[in-house]
mmCIF file of C-alpha atoms in Angstrom:
data_model
loop_
_atom_site.group_PDB
_atom_site.id
_atom_site.type_symbol
_atom_site.label_atom_id
_atom_site.label_comp_id
_atom_site.label_asym_id
_atom_site.label_seq_id
_atom_site.Cartn_x
_atom_site.Cartn_y
_atom_site.Cartn_z
ATOM 1 C CA VAL R 1 -83.971 -207.843 -68.621
ATOM 2 C CA SER R 2 -84.211 -211.370 -67.518
ATOM 3 C CA MET R 3 -85.936 -211.892 -64.246
ATOM 4 C CA SER R 4 -85.080 -215.478 -63.334
ATOM 5 C CA LYS R 5 -86.938 -215.738 -60.056
ATOM 6 C CA LYS R 6 -90.178 -217.902 -60.760
ATOM 7 C CA PRO R 7 -93.055 -217.207 -58.189
ATOM 8 C CA LYS R 8 -94.004 -220.632 -56.467
ATOM 9 C CA GLY R 9 -97.116 -221.859 -55.214
ATOM 10 C CA ILE R 10 -100.774 -220.322 -55.926
ATOM 11 C CA VAL R 11 -99.853 -218.101 -58.751
ATOM 12 C CA GLY R 12 -101.837 -215.246 -60.476
ATOM 13 C CA ALA R 13 -100.676 -212.509 -62.712
ATOM 14 C CA LEU R 14 -101.389 -208.292 -62.024
ATOM 15 C CA ILE R 15 -101.295 -206.858 -65.633
ATOM 16 C CA GLY R 16 -100.581 -203.097 -65.373
ATOM 17 C CA ILE R 17 -97.614 -201.044 -63.549
ATOM 18 C CA VAL R 18 -99.615 -201.615 -60.155
ATOM 19 C CA ILE R 19 -102.251 -204.357 -60.969
ATOM 20 C CA PHE R 20 -99.202 -206.586 -62.350
ATOM 21 C CA LEU R 21 -97.710 -206.299 -58.936
ATOM 22 C CA ALA R 22 -100.653 -206.871 -56.650
ATOM 23 C CA VAL R 23 -102.390 -209.747 -57.750
ATOM 24 C CA THR R 24 -99.428 -211.766 -58.705
ATOM 25 C CA LEU R 25 -98.528 -211.060 -54.653
ATOM 26 C CA ILE R 26 -102.082 -211.769 -53.503
ATOM 27 C CA SER R 27 -102.404 -215.243 -55.701
ATOM 28 C CA LEU R 28 -98.917 -216.158 -54.330
ATOM 29 C CA LEU R 29 -100.580 -215.979 -50.817
ATOM 30 C CA GLY R 30 -103.243 -217.597 -52.033
ATOM 31 C CA VAL R 31 -105.884 -215.190 -50.679
ATOM 32 C CA PHE R 32 -107.223 -212.864 -53.427
ATOM 33 C CA TYR R 33 -110.682 -212.811 -52.801
ATOM 34 C CA TYR R 34 -109.896 -211.486 -49.262
ATOM 35 C CA PHE R 35 -107.606 -208.355 -50.431
ATOM 36 C CA THR R 36 -109.689 -207.493 -53.990
ATOM 37 C CA LYS R 37 -113.132 -207.677 -52.636
ATOM 38 C CA ASP R 38 -112.947 -204.136 -52.702
ATOM 39 C CA TYR R 39 -110.810 -203.296 -55.787
ATOM 40 C CA ASN R 40 -111.194 -200.766 -58.239
ATOM 41 C CA HIS R 41 -113.176 -202.706 -60.663
ATOM 42 C CA GLU R 42 -114.810 -201.103 -63.785
ATOM 43 C CA ASN R 43 -116.486 -203.022 -67.144
ATOM 44 C CA LEU R 44 -115.616 -201.659 -70.234
ATOM 45 C CA PRO R 45 -118.563 -201.391 -72.751
ATOM 46 C CA SER R 46 -119.492 -204.854 -74.259
ATOM 47 C CA GLU R 47 -118.012 -204.083 -77.775
ATOM 48 C CA PHE R 48 -114.520 -204.763 -76.394
ATOM 49 C CA SER R 49 -115.384 -208.112 -75.665
ATOM 50 C CA SER R 50 -116.106 -208.761 -79.054
ATOM 51 C CA ILE R 51 -112.541 -207.932 -80.698
ATOM 52 C CA PRO R 52 -110.831 -210.606 -82.330
ATOM 53 C CA PRO R 53 -107.407 -211.418 -80.787
ATOM 54 C CA ILE R 54 -104.632 -210.958 -83.059
ATOM 55 C CA SER R 55 -102.796 -214.151 -81.403
ATOM 56 C CA GLN R 56 -104.320 -216.066 -78.919
ATOM 57 C CA GLY R 57 -100.968 -216.304 -76.982
ATOM 58 C CA ILE R 58 -100.786 -212.884 -76.657
ATOM 59 C CA VAL R 59 -102.702 -210.184 -74.750
ATOM 60 C CA ASN R 60 -102.437 -206.700 -75.051
ATOM 61 C CA ILE R 61 -103.069 -204.370 -72.097
ATOM 62 C CA ALA R 62 -103.205 -200.436 -71.818
ATOM 63 C CA LEU R 63 -102.200 -198.941 -69.131
ATOM 64 C CA PHE R 64 -102.175 -195.297 -67.883
ATOM 65 C CA GLY R 65 -100.865 -193.082 -65.493
ATOM 66 C CA ILE R 66 -103.359 -189.922 -64.904
ATOM 67 C CA ASP R 67 -102.229 -186.528 -64.192
ATOM 68 C CA THR R 68 -104.724 -186.167 -61.166
ATOM 69 C CA ARG R 69 -103.325 -185.390 -57.719
ATOM 70 C CA ASP R 70 -106.167 -186.739 -56.010
ATOM 71 C CA GLU R 71 -105.827 -189.901 -54.901
ATOM 72 C CA ASN R 72 -109.373 -191.251 -54.973
ATOM 73 C CA SER R 73 -109.575 -190.137 -58.842
ATOM 74 C CA PHE R 74 -108.677 -191.881 -62.016
ATOM 75 C CA LYS R 75 -109.890 -189.081 -64.161
ATOM 76 C CA GLY R 76 -107.583 -186.690 -66.106
ATOM 77 C CA LEU R 77 -104.857 -186.951 -68.819
ATOM 78 C CA SER R 78 -103.032 -190.078 -69.381
ATOM 79 C CA ASP R 79 -99.614 -188.475 -69.028
ATOM 80 C CA SER R 80 -98.236 -192.225 -69.051
ATOM 81 C CA ILE R 81 -99.366 -194.227 -71.945
ATOM 82 C CA MET R 82 -97.894 -197.756 -72.127
ATOM 83 C CA ILE R 83 -98.876 -200.936 -74.222
ATOM 84 C CA LEU R 84 -98.115 -204.122 -71.974
ATOM 85 C CA SER R 85 -97.868 -207.441 -74.252
ATOM 86 C CA VAL R 86 -98.052 -210.433 -72.348
ATOM 87 C CA ASN R 87 -97.155 -213.596 -74.272
ATOM 88 C CA THR R 88 -98.446 -216.501 -72.095
ATOM 89 C CA ASP R 89 -96.754 -219.134 -74.026
ATOM 90 C CA THR R 90 -92.671 -217.794 -73.403
ATOM 91 C CA GLY R 91 -92.970 -215.341 -70.702
ATOM 92 C CA GLN R 92 -92.218 -212.291 -72.260
ATOM 93 C CA LEU R 93 -93.528 -209.137 -71.033
ATOM 94 C CA LYS R 94 -92.990 -206.157 -74.066
ATOM 95 C CA VAL R 95 -93.873 -202.924 -73.013
ATOM 96 C CA ILE R 96 -94.186 -199.887 -75.558
ATOM 97 C CA SER R 97 -94.230 -196.166 -74.292
ATOM 98 C CA VAL R 98 -96.519 -194.035 -76.591
ATOM 99 C CA MET R 99 -95.318 -190.563 -76.537
ATOM 100 C CA ARG R 100 -98.292 -188.660 -74.703
ATOM 101 C CA ASP R 101 -98.071 -185.457 -77.374
ATOM 102 C CA THR R 102 -98.759 -187.538 -80.010
ATOM 103 C CA LEU R 103 -100.949 -185.845 -82.496
ATOM 104 C CA THR R 104 -104.187 -188.251 -83.473
ATOM 105 C CA LEU R 105 -107.620 -188.087 -84.553
ATOM 106 C CA ILE R 106 -109.537 -188.940 -81.552
ATOM 107 C CA GLU R 107 -113.118 -190.472 -82.190
ATOM 108 C CA GLY R 108 -115.901 -188.222 -82.285
ATOM 109 C CA TYR R 109 -113.944 -184.926 -82.525
ATOM 110 C CA GLU R 110 -113.040 -183.405 -85.996
ATOM 111 C CA THR R 111 -109.918 -181.610 -84.988
ATOM 112 C CA PRO R 112 -106.646 -183.612 -84.389
ATOM 113 C CA LYS R 113 -105.743 -183.550 -80.248
ATOM 114 C CA LYS R 114 -103.018 -184.868 -78.519
ATOM 115 C CA ILE R 115 -103.228 -188.755 -77.762
ATOM 116 C CA ASN R 116 -103.390 -188.130 -73.862
ATOM 117 C CA ALA R 117 -106.464 -185.919 -73.974
ATOM 118 C CA ALA R 118 -108.612 -189.123 -75.268
ATOM 119 C CA TYR R 119 -108.429 -190.463 -71.502
ATOM 120 C CA SER R 120 -110.005 -187.171 -70.202
ATOM 121 C CA LEU R 121 -112.469 -186.942 -72.759
ATOM 122 C CA GLY R 122 -113.672 -190.268 -72.922
ATOM 123 C CA GLY R 123 -112.043 -192.267 -70.315
ATOM 124 C CA PRO R 124 -110.561 -195.712 -70.936
ATOM 125 C CA SER R 125 -112.830 -196.526 -73.151
ATOM 126 C CA LEU R 126 -111.878 -193.865 -75.832
ATOM 127 C CA ALA R 127 -108.308 -194.197 -74.787
ATOM 128 C CA ILE R 128 -108.054 -197.730 -75.991
ATOM 129 C CA LYS R 129 -110.005 -197.205 -78.928
ATOM 130 C CA THR R 130 -107.639 -194.296 -79.906
ATOM 131 C CA LEU R 131 -104.879 -197.007 -79.297
ATOM 132 C CA ASN R 132 -106.544 -199.820 -81.517
ATOM 133 C CA ASN R 133 -107.353 -197.569 -84.217
ATOM 134 C CA ASN R 134 -104.036 -196.057 -84.793
ATOM 135 C CA PHE R 135 -101.926 -198.866 -84.168
ATOM 136 C CA ASP R 136 -104.231 -202.007 -85.666
ATOM 137 C CA LEU R 137 -104.279 -203.615 -82.161
ATOM 138 C CA ASP R 138 -107.062 -205.829 -80.260
ATOM 139 C CA ILE R 139 -106.729 -203.977 -76.535
ATOM 140 C CA LYS R 140 -109.583 -204.920 -74.761
ATOM 141 C CA GLU R 141 -108.325 -204.395 -70.954
ATOM 142 C CA TYR R 142 -106.889 -201.973 -69.402
ATOM 143 C CA ALA R 143 -104.689 -200.795 -65.932
ATOM 144 C CA THR R 144 -104.799 -197.295 -64.547
ATOM 145 C CA VAL R 145 -102.629 -195.712 -61.718
ATOM 146 C CA ASN R 146 -103.152 -192.469 -60.461
ATOM 147 C CA PHE R 147 -100.097 -189.702 -59.534
ATOM 148 C CA ASN R 148 -99.898 -190.041 -56.316
ATOM 149 C CA GLY R 149 -100.221 -193.355 -55.797
ATOM 150 C CA MET R 150 -97.140 -194.721 -57.277
ATOM 151 C CA ALA R 151 -95.038 -192.928 -54.545
ATOM 152 C CA ASN R 152 -96.828 -195.158 -52.048
ATOM 153 C CA ILE R 153 -96.483 -198.577 -53.898
ATOM 154 C CA ILE R 154 -92.766 -197.716 -54.198
ATOM 155 C CA ASP R 155 -92.486 -197.084 -50.518
ATOM 156 C CA ALA R 156 -94.310 -200.230 -50.003
ATOM 157 C CA VAL R 157 -91.399 -202.182 -51.691
ATOM 158 C CA GLY R 158 -88.518 -200.161 -49.768
ATOM 159 C CA GLY R 159 -87.451 -197.762 -52.374
ATOM 160 C CA LEU R 160 -86.149 -198.552 -55.634
ATOM 161 C CA GLU R 161 -82.189 -198.253 -56.550
ATOM 162 C CA ILE R 162 -81.583 -195.583 -59.304
ATOM 163 C CA ASN R 163 -78.491 -193.757 -60.531
ATOM 164 C CA VAL R 164 -79.420 -190.198 -60.370
ATOM 165 C CA ASN R 165 -76.687 -188.338 -62.602
ATOM 166 C CA GLU R 166 -75.422 -184.670 -62.082
ATOM 167 C CA ASN R 167 -77.717 -183.126 -64.766
ATOM 168 C CA GLU R 168 -80.855 -184.581 -63.202
ATOM 169 C CA ILE R 169 -79.444 -182.958 -59.904
ATOM 170 C CA GLU R 170 -78.446 -179.232 -61.177
ATOM 171 C CA ASN R 171 -80.951 -178.818 -63.446
ATOM 172 C CA LYS R 172 -83.586 -176.047 -62.350
ATOM 173 C CA TYR R 173 -86.092 -178.433 -63.457
ATOM 174 C CA GLY R 174 -84.483 -181.606 -62.513
ATOM 175 C CA ILE R 175 -85.303 -183.677 -59.496
ATOM 176 C CA ASN R 176 -85.314 -181.504 -56.608
ATOM 177 C CA ALA R 177 -87.710 -179.119 -58.569
ATOM 178 C CA MET R 178 -89.808 -182.307 -58.732
ATOM 179 C CA ILE R 179 -89.332 -183.151 -55.163
ATOM 180 C CA TYR R 180 -90.472 -179.976 -54.330
ATOM 181 C CA GLU R 181 -93.957 -180.189 -56.175
ATOM 182 C CA GLN R 182 -94.431 -183.476 -55.160
ATOM 183 C CA SER R 183 -94.058 -183.005 -51.600
ATOM 184 C CA ARG R 184 -95.726 -179.684 -51.251
ATOM 185 C CA LEU R 185 -99.105 -181.308 -52.606
ATOM 186 C CA LEU R 186 -98.982 -183.950 -50.435
ATOM 187 C CA GLY R 187 -98.076 -181.585 -47.388
ATOM 188 C CA VAL R 188 -94.556 -183.499 -46.243
ATOM 189 C CA LYS R 189 -91.732 -182.123 -45.876
ATOM 190 C CA PRO R 190 -89.061 -182.547 -48.822
ATOM 191 C CA SER R 191 -86.208 -184.852 -48.741
ATOM 192 C CA TYR R 192 -83.816 -183.451 -51.717
ATOM 193 C CA ILE R 193 -81.198 -185.360 -53.596
ATOM 194 C CA LYS R 194 -77.968 -184.090 -52.509
ATOM 195 C CA GLU R 195 -75.251 -185.752 -54.474
ATOM 196 C CA ALA R 196 -75.114 -187.866 -57.807
ATOM 197 C CA GLY R 197 -74.597 -191.680 -57.858
ATOM 198 C CA LEU R 198 -76.599 -194.985 -57.597
ATOM 199 C CA GLN R 199 -78.748 -194.439 -54.479
ATOM 200 C CA THR R 200 -82.153 -195.728 -52.933
ATOM 201 C CA LEU R 201 -84.911 -193.281 -53.665
ATOM 202 C CA ASN R 202 -88.055 -193.280 -51.617
ATOM 203 C CA GLY R 203 -91.574 -193.173 -53.076
ATOM 204 C CA ILE R 204 -91.914 -189.211 -53.643
ATOM 205 C CA GLN R 205 -87.887 -189.187 -55.041
ATOM 206 C CA ALA R 206 -88.188 -192.164 -57.507
ATOM 207 C CA VAL R 207 -91.965 -190.544 -58.909
ATOM 208 C CA SER R 208 -89.805 -187.142 -58.903
ATOM 209 C CA TRP R 209 -87.008 -188.828 -60.642
ATOM 210 C CA ALA R 210 -89.565 -190.436 -63.490
ATOM 211 C CA ARG R 211 -91.168 -186.875 -63.962
ATOM 212 C CA ILE R 212 -88.081 -185.196 -64.940
ATOM 213 C CA ARG R 213 -88.654 -184.178 -68.604
ATOM 214 C CA TYR R 214 -85.995 -181.018 -69.269
ATOM 215 C CA ALA R 215 -82.426 -183.108 -68.001
ATOM 216 C CA ALA R 216 -81.120 -185.703 -70.165
ATOM 217 C CA THR R 217 -81.168 -189.066 -68.988
ATOM 218 C CA ASP R 218 -77.911 -191.353 -68.721
ATOM 219 C CA SER R 219 -78.627 -192.326 -72.585
ATOM 220 C CA GLY R 220 -78.895 -188.871 -73.600
ATOM 221 C CA GLU R 221 -82.783 -188.776 -74.075
ATOM 222 C CA ILE R 222 -84.471 -185.297 -72.995
ATOM 223 C CA ASN R 223 -87.744 -184.112 -72.881
ATOM 224 C CA ASP R 224 -90.999 -186.561 -73.228
ATOM 225 C CA ALA R 225 -88.704 -189.303 -74.687
ATOM 226 C CA GLY R 226 -86.497 -189.162 -71.310
ATOM 227 C CA ARG R 227 -89.480 -189.067 -69.267
ATOM 228 C CA THR R 228 -90.921 -192.488 -71.262
ATOM 229 C CA GLU R 229 -87.398 -193.767 -70.175
ATOM 230 C CA ARG R 230 -87.399 -193.005 -66.655
ATOM 231 C CA GLN R 231 -90.979 -194.492 -66.413
ATOM 232 C CA ARG R 232 -90.209 -198.037 -68.220
ATOM 233 C CA TYR R 233 -87.497 -198.253 -65.944
ATOM 234 C CA VAL R 234 -89.225 -197.281 -63.074
ATOM 235 C CA MET R 235 -91.670 -200.338 -64.040
ATOM 236 C CA LYS R 236 -88.873 -202.692 -64.709
ATOM 237 C CA LEU R 237 -87.102 -201.970 -61.036
ATOM 238 C CA LEU R 238 -90.912 -202.377 -59.210
ATOM 239 C CA MET R 239 -91.593 -205.872 -61.465
ATOM 240 C CA GLU R 240 -87.886 -207.077 -60.142
ATOM 241 C CA LYS R 241 -87.908 -205.911 -56.590
ATOM 242 C CA VAL R 242 -91.568 -207.398 -55.759
ATOM 243 C CA LEU R 243 -90.633 -210.804 -57.464
ATOM 244 C CA ASN R 244 -87.653 -210.773 -55.112
ATOM 245 C CA ARG R 245 -89.123 -209.891 -51.768
ATOM 246 C CA ASN R 246 -89.953 -212.270 -48.888
ATOM 247 C CA ILE R 247 -93.219 -213.612 -48.977
ATOM 248 C CA ALA R 248 -93.832 -212.181 -45.573
ATOM 249 C CA GLU R 249 -93.807 -208.830 -46.840
ATOM 250 C CA TYR R 250 -96.346 -209.539 -49.530
ATOM 251 C CA PRO R 251 -99.536 -208.376 -47.326
ATOM 252 C CA LYS R 252 -98.149 -204.988 -46.648
ATOM 253 C CA ILE R 253 -97.067 -204.380 -50.476
ATOM 254 C CA ILE R 254 -100.501 -205.379 -51.032
ATOM 255 C CA LYS R 255 -102.197 -203.094 -48.904
ATOM 256 C CA ALA R 256 -100.346 -200.341 -50.383
ATOM 257 C CA LEU R 257 -100.986 -201.061 -54.167
ATOM 258 C CA LEU R 258 -104.803 -201.570 -54.405
ATOM 259 C CA PRO R 259 -106.679 -198.147 -53.325
ATOM 260 C CA PHE R 260 -104.440 -196.657 -56.188
ATOM 261 C CA MET R 261 -105.314 -198.397 -59.194
ATOM 262 C CA GLU R 262 -108.657 -199.372 -61.371
ATOM 263 C CA THR R 263 -108.803 -202.152 -63.689
ATOM 264 C CA SER R 264 -110.737 -203.475 -66.295
ATOM 265 C CA LEU R 265 -109.793 -207.070 -65.158
ATOM 266 C CA SER R 266 -111.813 -209.676 -63.646
ATOM 267 C CA TYR R 267 -110.723 -212.253 -61.061
ATOM 268 C CA ASN R 268 -111.314 -214.759 -63.731
ATOM 269 C CA ASP R 269 -109.008 -212.760 -66.362
ATOM 270 C CA ILE R 270 -106.144 -212.356 -63.936
ATOM 271 C CA ILE R 271 -106.148 -216.210 -63.245
ATOM 272 C CA LYS R 272 -106.155 -216.611 -67.173
ATOM 273 C CA LEU R 273 -103.231 -214.886 -67.509
ATOM 274 C CA SER R 274 -101.463 -216.361 -64.408
ATOM 275 C CA SER R 275 -99.633 -219.116 -66.407
ATOM 276 C CA VAL R 276 -96.876 -216.291 -67.528
ATOM 277 C CA PHE R 277 -95.417 -216.519 -64.105
ATOM 278 C CA GLN R 278 -95.129 -220.267 -64.013
ATOM 279 C CA ARG R 279 -91.586 -219.751 -66.179
ATOM 280 C CA GLU R 280 -88.990 -217.466 -66.327
ATOM 281 C CA ILE R 281 -90.131 -213.945 -67.335
ATOM 282 C CA THR R 282 -88.360 -211.757 -69.553
ATOM 283 C CA PHE R 283 -88.899 -208.247 -70.137
ATOM 284 C CA SER R 284 -88.122 -206.001 -73.039
ATOM 285 C CA GLN R 285 -89.178 -202.050 -73.751
ATOM 286 C CA THR R 286 -89.400 -199.498 -76.394
ATOM 287 C CA ARG R 287 -91.389 -196.291 -77.528
ATOM 288 C CA ILE R 288 -93.496 -194.819 -80.257
ATOM 289 C CA PRO R 289 -92.124 -192.456 -82.183
ATOM 290 C CA LEU R 290 -88.428 -192.576 -82.255
ATOM 291 C CA ASP R 291 -86.702 -189.272 -83.845
ATOM 292 C CA SER R 292 -85.874 -191.209 -87.075
ATOM 293 C CA TYR R 293 -89.390 -191.187 -88.342
ATOM 294 C CA THR R 294 -90.809 -188.510 -86.564
ATOM 295 C CA LEU R 295 -92.663 -185.966 -89.216
ATOM 296 C CA GLU R 296 -92.757 -182.320 -89.386
ATOM 297 C CA SER R 297 -95.721 -181.575 -87.493
ATOM 298 C CA PRO R 298 -98.851 -179.926 -89.274
ATOM 299 C CA LYS R 299 -99.012 -176.118 -88.413
ATOM 300 C CA GLY R 300 -101.453 -174.955 -85.938
ATOM 301 C CA PHE R 301 -100.849 -177.566 -83.367
ATOM 302 C CA GLY R 302 -98.060 -176.676 -81.208
ATOM 303 C CA SER R 303 -95.507 -178.882 -80.041
ATOM 304 C CA VAL R 304 -96.981 -182.432 -80.905
ATOM 305 C CA LYS R 305 -95.281 -185.832 -81.957
ATOM 306 C CA TYR R 306 -96.829 -186.070 -85.579
ATOM 307 C CA TYR R 307 -95.916 -189.632 -87.758
ATOM 308 C CA ASP R 308 -97.120 -192.004 -89.736
ATOM 309 C CA PHE R 309 -99.717 -194.340 -88.030
ATOM 310 C CA ASP R 310 -99.469 -197.287 -91.160
ATOM 311 C CA PHE R 311 -95.640 -197.063 -90.611
ATOM 312 C CA ALA R 312 -95.875 -196.921 -86.664
ATOM 313 C CA SER R 313 -98.423 -200.154 -86.943
ATOM 314 C CA LYS R 314 -96.070 -201.958 -88.467
ATOM 315 C CA ILE R 315 -93.460 -201.524 -86.273
ATOM 316 C CA VAL R 316 -95.541 -202.153 -83.241
ATOM 317 C CA TYR R 317 -96.684 -205.378 -85.163
ATOM 318 C CA SER R 318 -93.122 -206.888 -85.615
ATOM 319 C CA TYR R 319 -92.167 -206.052 -82.203
ATOM 320 C CA ILE R 320 -94.832 -207.619 -80.502
ATOM 321 C CA TYR R 321 -95.680 -210.785 -82.999
ATOM 322 C CA GLU R 322 -92.112 -211.171 -84.491
ATOM 323 C CA ASP R 323 -89.924 -210.540 -81.819
ATOM 324 C CA ILE R 324 -88.381 -208.029 -83.730
ATOM 325 C CA PRO R 325 -86.713 -205.168 -81.974
ATOM 326 C CA GLN R 326 -87.845 -201.594 -83.417
ATOM 327 C CA GLU R 327 -84.091 -200.820 -83.982
ATOM 328 C CA GLU R 328 -83.168 -203.891 -86.307
ATOM 329 C CA PHE R 329 -86.616 -203.127 -88.198
ATOM 330 C CA LEU R 330 -85.701 -199.790 -88.905
ATOM 331 C CA LYS R 331 -82.746 -200.942 -90.555
ATOM 332 C CA THR R 332 -84.278 -202.543 -93.372
ATOM 333 C CA ASN R 333 -87.857 -200.350 -93.156
ATOM 334 C CA LYS R 334 -87.650 -196.712 -94.176
ATOM 335 C CA PRO R 335 -91.244 -194.932 -93.999
ATOM 336 C CA LEU R 336 -92.347 -194.143 -97.733
ATOM 337 C CA ASP R 337 -94.781 -191.296 -96.748
ATOM 338 C CA THR R 338 -93.114 -187.972 -95.628
ATOM 339 C CA LYS R 339 -96.446 -185.956 -95.198
ATOM 340 C CA GLY R 340 -98.276 -188.533 -92.809
ATOM 341 C CA TRP R 341 -101.968 -188.624 -92.275
ATOM 342 C CA TYR R 342 -102.961 -185.602 -91.784
ATOM 343 C CA TYR R 343 -102.300 -184.574 -95.231
ATOM 344 C CA LYS R 344 -104.653 -186.934 -96.516
ATOM 345 C CA ARG R 345 -107.596 -185.916 -94.826
#
């Protein structure tokens, strides 16, 4: 996907589902300090600052979506895990979804757990360490958005145009079931989707669509694979929608975004990343793992995603640093290990 519109004027970059949007707009207005003096900034431990970059022109940032229903909280399971890779030389933005049910070892715990538990056990620090350890990455910054915040953010940009298919409506765990749950939690009257087709969804509706798990997407993906596909699509739509809004609307959007994000990025960090928005932006996405290299999971761990991290690390490296799409990499590279890391312990 190419987003050809280039922001003009004083350009800054917000990296993350929410941070990416808010600071870009703030910097365009040239009023960064006024809007961000009270934003949720959290420093990571000093050990992260010493992580050497794999490439000077590429910055990798962890993005987390937390399952808490408390709009003031940034604690909980990270049910959405993404790696955002920003190439400041070329303007490429790449997003990798990591399946939340990935079985992994987490530092400090002997028994393997699902990767989404790392955030609840040790916050963003432990979650980032787990990503770096598994995929040989150099992540040292993060952005987190909580569950309810996304609905407000989407409403602030006027909703998102999404094609809702028949299966997503008719399935008893489809969009209307999610709308009912989300509306009940927020204490508002549900606004259900009555027919399939391309339509503008409001915040609650769009978040509910992104949460669907048991109904197939247009491409045939289902369960967590389908859910992460929807999440990445919502992120793409948000980026496109905001970058094409009238500048006069930015203050309203910014005020809606800021309360629902937490980040380790400082003002200076964001300014350093601003160069990516001075050129045409391209956006691509993928997920880890694909079914083709998912292994049979060890007994006793329930429903998990189990795969060889050495092989997955090569996929991630080729995608981020060599610009090779995962599907192309898999045409000529196959996993040699049919058992995986657990059986080597």
